[in-house]
PDB file of C-alpha atoms in Angstrom:
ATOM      1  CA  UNK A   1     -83.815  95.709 147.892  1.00  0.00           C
ATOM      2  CA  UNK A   2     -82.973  99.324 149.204  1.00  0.00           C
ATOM      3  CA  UNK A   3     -80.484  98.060 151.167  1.00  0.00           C
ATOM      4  CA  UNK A   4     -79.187  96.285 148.686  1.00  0.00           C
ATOM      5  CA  UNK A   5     -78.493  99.433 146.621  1.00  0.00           C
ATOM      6  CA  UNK A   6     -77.168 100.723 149.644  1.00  0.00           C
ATOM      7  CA  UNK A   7     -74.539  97.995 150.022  1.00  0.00           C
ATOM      8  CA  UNK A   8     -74.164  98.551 146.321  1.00  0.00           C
ATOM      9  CA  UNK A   9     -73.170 102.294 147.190  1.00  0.00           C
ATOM     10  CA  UNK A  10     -70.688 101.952 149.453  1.00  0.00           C
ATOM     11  CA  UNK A  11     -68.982  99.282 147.365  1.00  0.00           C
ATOM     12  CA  UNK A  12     -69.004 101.974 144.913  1.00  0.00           C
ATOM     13  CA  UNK A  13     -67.449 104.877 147.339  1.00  0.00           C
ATOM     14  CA  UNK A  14     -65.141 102.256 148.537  1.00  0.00           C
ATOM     15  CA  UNK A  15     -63.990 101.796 145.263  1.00  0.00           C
ATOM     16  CA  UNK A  16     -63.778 105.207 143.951  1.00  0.00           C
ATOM     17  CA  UNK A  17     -61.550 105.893 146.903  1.00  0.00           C
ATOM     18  CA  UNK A  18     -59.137 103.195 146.658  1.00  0.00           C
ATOM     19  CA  UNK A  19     -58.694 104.415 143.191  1.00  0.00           C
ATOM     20  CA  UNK A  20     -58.301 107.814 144.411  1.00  0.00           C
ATOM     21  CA  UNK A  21     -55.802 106.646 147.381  1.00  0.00           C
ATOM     22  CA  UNK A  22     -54.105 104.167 145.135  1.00  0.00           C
ATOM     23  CA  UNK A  23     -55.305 101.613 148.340  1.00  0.00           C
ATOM     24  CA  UNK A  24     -55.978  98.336 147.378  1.00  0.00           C
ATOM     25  CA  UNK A  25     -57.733  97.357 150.652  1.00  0.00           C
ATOM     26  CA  UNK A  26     -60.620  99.492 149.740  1.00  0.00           C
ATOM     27  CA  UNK A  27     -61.430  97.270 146.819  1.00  0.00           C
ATOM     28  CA  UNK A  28     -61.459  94.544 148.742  1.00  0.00           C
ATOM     29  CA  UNK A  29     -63.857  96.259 151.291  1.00  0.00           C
ATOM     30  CA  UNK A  30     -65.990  97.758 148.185  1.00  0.00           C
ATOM     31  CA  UNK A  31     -66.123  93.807 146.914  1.00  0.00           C
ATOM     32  CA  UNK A  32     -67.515  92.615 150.500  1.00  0.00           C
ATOM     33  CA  UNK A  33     -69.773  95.323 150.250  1.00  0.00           C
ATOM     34  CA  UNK A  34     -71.142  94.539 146.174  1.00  0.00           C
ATOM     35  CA  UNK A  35     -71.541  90.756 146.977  1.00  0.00           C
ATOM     36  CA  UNK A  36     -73.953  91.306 150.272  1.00  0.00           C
ATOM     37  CA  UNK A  37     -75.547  93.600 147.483  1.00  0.00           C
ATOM     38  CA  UNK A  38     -75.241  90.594 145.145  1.00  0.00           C
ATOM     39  CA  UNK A  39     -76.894  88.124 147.360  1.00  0.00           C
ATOM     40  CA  UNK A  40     -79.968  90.183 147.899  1.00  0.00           C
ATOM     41  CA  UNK A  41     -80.783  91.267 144.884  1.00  0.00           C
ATOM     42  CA  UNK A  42     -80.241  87.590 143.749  1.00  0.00           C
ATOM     43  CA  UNK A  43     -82.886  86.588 146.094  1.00  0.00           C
ATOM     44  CA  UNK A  44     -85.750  89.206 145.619  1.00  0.00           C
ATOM     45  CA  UNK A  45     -85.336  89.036 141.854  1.00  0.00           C
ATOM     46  CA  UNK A  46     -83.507  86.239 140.778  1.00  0.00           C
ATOM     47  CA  UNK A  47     -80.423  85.647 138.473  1.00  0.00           C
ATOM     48  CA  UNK A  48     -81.395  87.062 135.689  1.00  0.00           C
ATOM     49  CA  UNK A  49     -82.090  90.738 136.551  1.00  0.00           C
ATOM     50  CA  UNK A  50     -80.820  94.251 135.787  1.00  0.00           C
ATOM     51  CA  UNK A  51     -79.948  94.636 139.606  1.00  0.00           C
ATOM     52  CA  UNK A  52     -78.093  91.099 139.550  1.00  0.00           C
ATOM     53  CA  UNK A  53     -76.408  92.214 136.597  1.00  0.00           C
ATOM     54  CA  UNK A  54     -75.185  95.215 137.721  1.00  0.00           C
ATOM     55  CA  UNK A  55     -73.583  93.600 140.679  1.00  0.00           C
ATOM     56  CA  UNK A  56     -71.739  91.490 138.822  1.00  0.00           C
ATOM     57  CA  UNK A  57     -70.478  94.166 136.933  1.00  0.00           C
ATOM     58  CA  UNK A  58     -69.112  95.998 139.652  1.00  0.00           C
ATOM     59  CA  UNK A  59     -67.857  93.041 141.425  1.00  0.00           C
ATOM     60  CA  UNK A  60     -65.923  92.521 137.870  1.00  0.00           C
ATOM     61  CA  UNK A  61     -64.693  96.475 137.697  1.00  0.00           C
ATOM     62  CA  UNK A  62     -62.871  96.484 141.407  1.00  0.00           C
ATOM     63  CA  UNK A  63     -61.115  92.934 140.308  1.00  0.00           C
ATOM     64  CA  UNK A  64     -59.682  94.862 137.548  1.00  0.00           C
ATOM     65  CA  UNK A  65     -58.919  97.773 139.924  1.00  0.00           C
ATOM     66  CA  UNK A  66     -57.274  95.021 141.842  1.00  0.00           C
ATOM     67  CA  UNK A  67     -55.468  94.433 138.818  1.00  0.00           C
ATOM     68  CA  UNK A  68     -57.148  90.710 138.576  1.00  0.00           C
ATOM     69  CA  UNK A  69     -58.070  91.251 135.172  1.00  0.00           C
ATOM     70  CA  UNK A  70     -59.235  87.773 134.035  1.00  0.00           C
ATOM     71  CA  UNK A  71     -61.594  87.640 137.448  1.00  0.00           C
ATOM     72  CA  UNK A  72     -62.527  90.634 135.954  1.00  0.00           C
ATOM     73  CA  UNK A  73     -63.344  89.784 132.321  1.00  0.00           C
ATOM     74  CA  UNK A  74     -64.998  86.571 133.799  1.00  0.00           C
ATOM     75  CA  UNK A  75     -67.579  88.731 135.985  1.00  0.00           C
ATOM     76  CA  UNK A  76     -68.032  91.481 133.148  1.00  0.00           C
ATOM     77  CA  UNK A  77     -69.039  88.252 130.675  1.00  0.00           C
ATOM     78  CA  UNK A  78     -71.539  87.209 133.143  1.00  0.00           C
ATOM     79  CA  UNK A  79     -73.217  90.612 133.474  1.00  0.00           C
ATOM     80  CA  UNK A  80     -73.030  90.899 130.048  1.00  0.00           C
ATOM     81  CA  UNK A  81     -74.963  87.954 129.195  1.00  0.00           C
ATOM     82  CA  UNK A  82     -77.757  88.687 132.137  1.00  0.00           C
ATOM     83  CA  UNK A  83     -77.819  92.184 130.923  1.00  0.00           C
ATOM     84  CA  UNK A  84     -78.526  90.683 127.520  1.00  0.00           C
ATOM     85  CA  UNK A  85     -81.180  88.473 128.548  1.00  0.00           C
ATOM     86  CA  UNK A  86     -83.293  90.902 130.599  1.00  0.00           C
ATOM     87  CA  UNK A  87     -83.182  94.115 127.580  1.00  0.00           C
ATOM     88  CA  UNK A  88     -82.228  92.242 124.582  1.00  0.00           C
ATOM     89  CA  UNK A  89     -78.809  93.806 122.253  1.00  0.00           C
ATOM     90  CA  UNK A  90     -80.036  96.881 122.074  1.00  0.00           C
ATOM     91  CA  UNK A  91     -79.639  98.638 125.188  1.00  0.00           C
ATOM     92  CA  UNK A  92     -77.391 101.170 126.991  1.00  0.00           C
ATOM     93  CA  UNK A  93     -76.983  98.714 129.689  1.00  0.00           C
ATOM     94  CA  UNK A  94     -75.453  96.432 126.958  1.00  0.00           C
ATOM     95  CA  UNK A  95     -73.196  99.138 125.803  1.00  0.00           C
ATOM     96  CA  UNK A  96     -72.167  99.971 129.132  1.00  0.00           C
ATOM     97  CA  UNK A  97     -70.865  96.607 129.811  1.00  0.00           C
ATOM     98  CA  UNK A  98     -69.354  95.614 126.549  1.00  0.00           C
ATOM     99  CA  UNK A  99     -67.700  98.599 126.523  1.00  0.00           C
ATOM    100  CA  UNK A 100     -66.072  97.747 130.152  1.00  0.00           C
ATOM    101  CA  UNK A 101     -65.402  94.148 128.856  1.00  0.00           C
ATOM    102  CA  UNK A 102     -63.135  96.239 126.375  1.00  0.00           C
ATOM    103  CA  UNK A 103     -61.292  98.014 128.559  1.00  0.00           C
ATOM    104  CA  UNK A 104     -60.900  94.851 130.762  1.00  0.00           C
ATOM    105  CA  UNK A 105     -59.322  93.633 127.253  1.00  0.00           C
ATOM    106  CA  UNK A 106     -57.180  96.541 126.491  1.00  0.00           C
ATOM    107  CA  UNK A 107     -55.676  96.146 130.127  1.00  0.00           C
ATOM    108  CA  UNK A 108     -54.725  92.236 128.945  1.00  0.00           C
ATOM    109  CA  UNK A 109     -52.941  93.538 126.157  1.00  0.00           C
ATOM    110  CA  UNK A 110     -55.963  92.041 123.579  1.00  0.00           C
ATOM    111  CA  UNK A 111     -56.476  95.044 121.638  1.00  0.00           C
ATOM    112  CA  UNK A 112     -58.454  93.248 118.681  1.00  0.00           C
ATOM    113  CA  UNK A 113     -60.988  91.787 121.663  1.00  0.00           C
ATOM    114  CA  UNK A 114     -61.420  95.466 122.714  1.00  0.00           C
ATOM    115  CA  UNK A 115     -62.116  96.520 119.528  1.00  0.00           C
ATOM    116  CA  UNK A 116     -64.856  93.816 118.852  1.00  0.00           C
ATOM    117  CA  UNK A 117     -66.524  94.834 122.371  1.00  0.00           C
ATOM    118  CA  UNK A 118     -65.869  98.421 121.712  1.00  0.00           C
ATOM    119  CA  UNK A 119     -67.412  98.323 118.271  1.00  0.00           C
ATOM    120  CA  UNK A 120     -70.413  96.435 119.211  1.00  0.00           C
ATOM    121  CA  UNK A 121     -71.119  98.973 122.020  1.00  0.00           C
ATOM    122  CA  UNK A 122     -70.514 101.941 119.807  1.00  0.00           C
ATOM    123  CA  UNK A 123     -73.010  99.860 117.057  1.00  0.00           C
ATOM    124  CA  UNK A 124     -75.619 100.348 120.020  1.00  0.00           C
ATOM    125  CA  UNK A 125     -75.081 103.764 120.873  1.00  0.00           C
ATOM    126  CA  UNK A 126     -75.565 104.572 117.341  1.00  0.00           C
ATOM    127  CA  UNK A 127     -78.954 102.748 117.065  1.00  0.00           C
ATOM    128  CA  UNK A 128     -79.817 104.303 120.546  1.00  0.00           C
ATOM    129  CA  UNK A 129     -79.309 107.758 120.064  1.00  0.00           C
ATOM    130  CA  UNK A 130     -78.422 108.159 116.791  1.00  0.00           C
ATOM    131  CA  UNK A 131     -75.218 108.649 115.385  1.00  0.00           C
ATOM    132  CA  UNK A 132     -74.279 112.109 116.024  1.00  0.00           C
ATOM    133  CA  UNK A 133     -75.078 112.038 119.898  1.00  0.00           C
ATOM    134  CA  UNK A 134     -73.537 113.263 122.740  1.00  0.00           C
ATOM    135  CA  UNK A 135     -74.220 110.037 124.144  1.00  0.00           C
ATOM    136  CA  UNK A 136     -71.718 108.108 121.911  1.00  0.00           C
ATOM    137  CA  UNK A 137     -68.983 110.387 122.056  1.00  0.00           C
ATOM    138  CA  UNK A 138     -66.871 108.264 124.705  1.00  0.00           C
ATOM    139  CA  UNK A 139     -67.257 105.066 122.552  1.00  0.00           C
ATOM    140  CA  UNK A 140     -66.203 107.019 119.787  1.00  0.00           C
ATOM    141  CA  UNK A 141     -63.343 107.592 121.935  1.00  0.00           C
ATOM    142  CA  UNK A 142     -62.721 104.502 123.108  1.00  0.00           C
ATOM    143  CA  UNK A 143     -62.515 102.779 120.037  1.00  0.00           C
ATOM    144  CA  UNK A 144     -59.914 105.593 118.582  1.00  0.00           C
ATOM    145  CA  UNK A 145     -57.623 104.898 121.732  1.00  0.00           C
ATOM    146  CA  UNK A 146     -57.484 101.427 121.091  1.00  0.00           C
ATOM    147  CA  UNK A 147     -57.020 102.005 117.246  1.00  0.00           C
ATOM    148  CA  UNK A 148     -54.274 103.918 118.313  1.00  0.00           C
ATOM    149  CA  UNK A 149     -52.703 101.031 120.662  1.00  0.00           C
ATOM    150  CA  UNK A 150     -52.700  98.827 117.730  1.00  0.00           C
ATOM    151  CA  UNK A 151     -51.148 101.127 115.797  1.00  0.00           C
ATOM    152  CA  UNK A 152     -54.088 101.988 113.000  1.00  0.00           C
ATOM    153  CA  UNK A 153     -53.707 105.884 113.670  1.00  0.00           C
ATOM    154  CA  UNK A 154     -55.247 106.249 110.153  1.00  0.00           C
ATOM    155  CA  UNK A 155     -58.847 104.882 111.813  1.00  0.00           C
ATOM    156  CA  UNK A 156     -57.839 106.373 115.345  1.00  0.00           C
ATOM    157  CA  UNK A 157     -58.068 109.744 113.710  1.00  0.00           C
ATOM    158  CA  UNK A 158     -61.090 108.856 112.047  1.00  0.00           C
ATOM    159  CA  UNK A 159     -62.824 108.000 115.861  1.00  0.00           C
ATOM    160  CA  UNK A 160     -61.138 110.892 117.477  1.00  0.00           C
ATOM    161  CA  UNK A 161     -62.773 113.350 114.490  1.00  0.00           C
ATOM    162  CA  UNK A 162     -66.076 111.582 114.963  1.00  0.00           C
ATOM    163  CA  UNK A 163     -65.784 111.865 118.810  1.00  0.00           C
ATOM    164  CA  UNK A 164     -64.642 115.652 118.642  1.00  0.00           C
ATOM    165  CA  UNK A 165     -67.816 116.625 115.724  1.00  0.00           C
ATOM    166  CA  UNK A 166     -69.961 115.070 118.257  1.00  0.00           C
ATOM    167  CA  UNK A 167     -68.925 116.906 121.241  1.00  0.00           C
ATOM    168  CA  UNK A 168     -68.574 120.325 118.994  1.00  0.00           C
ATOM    169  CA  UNK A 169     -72.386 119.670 117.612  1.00  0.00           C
ATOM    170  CA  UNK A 170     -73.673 119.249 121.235  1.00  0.00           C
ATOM    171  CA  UNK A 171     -71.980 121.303 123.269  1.00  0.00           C
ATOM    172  CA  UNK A 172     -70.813 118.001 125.320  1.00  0.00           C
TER     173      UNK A 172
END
């Protein structure tokens, strides 16, 4: 499993830098990388594991850097439902990914389905670490972006304010 987490890794760098370089071929590389990652951590633990689920995740995040955005959503769903089945709903992990399931939404021009995801992952946060937390600040923020997009700036202002106290109260 180490070197799965190593192959994990340099999927990651080689995604972070084809962001940086605007170079697609890096995602590609970074995707050949995650699925070796995949395949091992499949076999030591099984399907239905935090380390499975996080390589589906990322597989799902450089399709959307690819601009494949359905491939995307489809892998995000997957690790979304493994990540639900090894922690239950309220998790981080599960906040992590439904929040990247809404920005895999936003990018297909489905602002409501971001919101739902959004919502739900800011719901988590909340329970998590309470609702003043430093923690939920960037769901906050989320959620007022896409409130924005659809044109609700009365409840984007609402998330930014919330996401701004936040911040202010914990010296985020």
């Amino acid at each position: 499993p180490l070197t799965a987490r190593v192959y994990n890794n340099m999927g990651l760098i080689y995604g972070d830098y084809g962001k940086h370089e605007k170079k697609p071929e890096c995602f590609e590389e970074a995707l050949k990388y995650i699925r070796k990652a995949k395949r091992i951590w499949k076999k030591a633990y099984g399907e239905i594991s935090d380390a499975t689920a996080i390589a589906y995740n990322n597989i799902g995040k450089n399709y959307g850097n690819l601009g494949e955005h359905e491939k995307a959503l489809r892998y995000e769903k997957k690790a979304l439902k493994i990540i639900r089945m090894v922690y239950g709903e309220y998790h981080t992990r599960v906040a992590q990914f439904c929040n990247n399931i809404g920005k895999t939404y936003r990018e297909l021009k489905a602002p409501q389905k971001a919101l739902e995801y959004q919502l739900r992952a800011l719901e988590i946060m909340k329970n998590v670490y309470g609702e003043e937390s430093s923690a939920a600040v960037e769901y906050y923020n989320n959620v007022a972006n896409t409130y924005e997009a659809i044109g609700n700036t009365e409840k984007a202002r609402m998330y930014f304010e919330k996401a701004q106290r936040c911040s202010i109260e914990s010296n985020y």
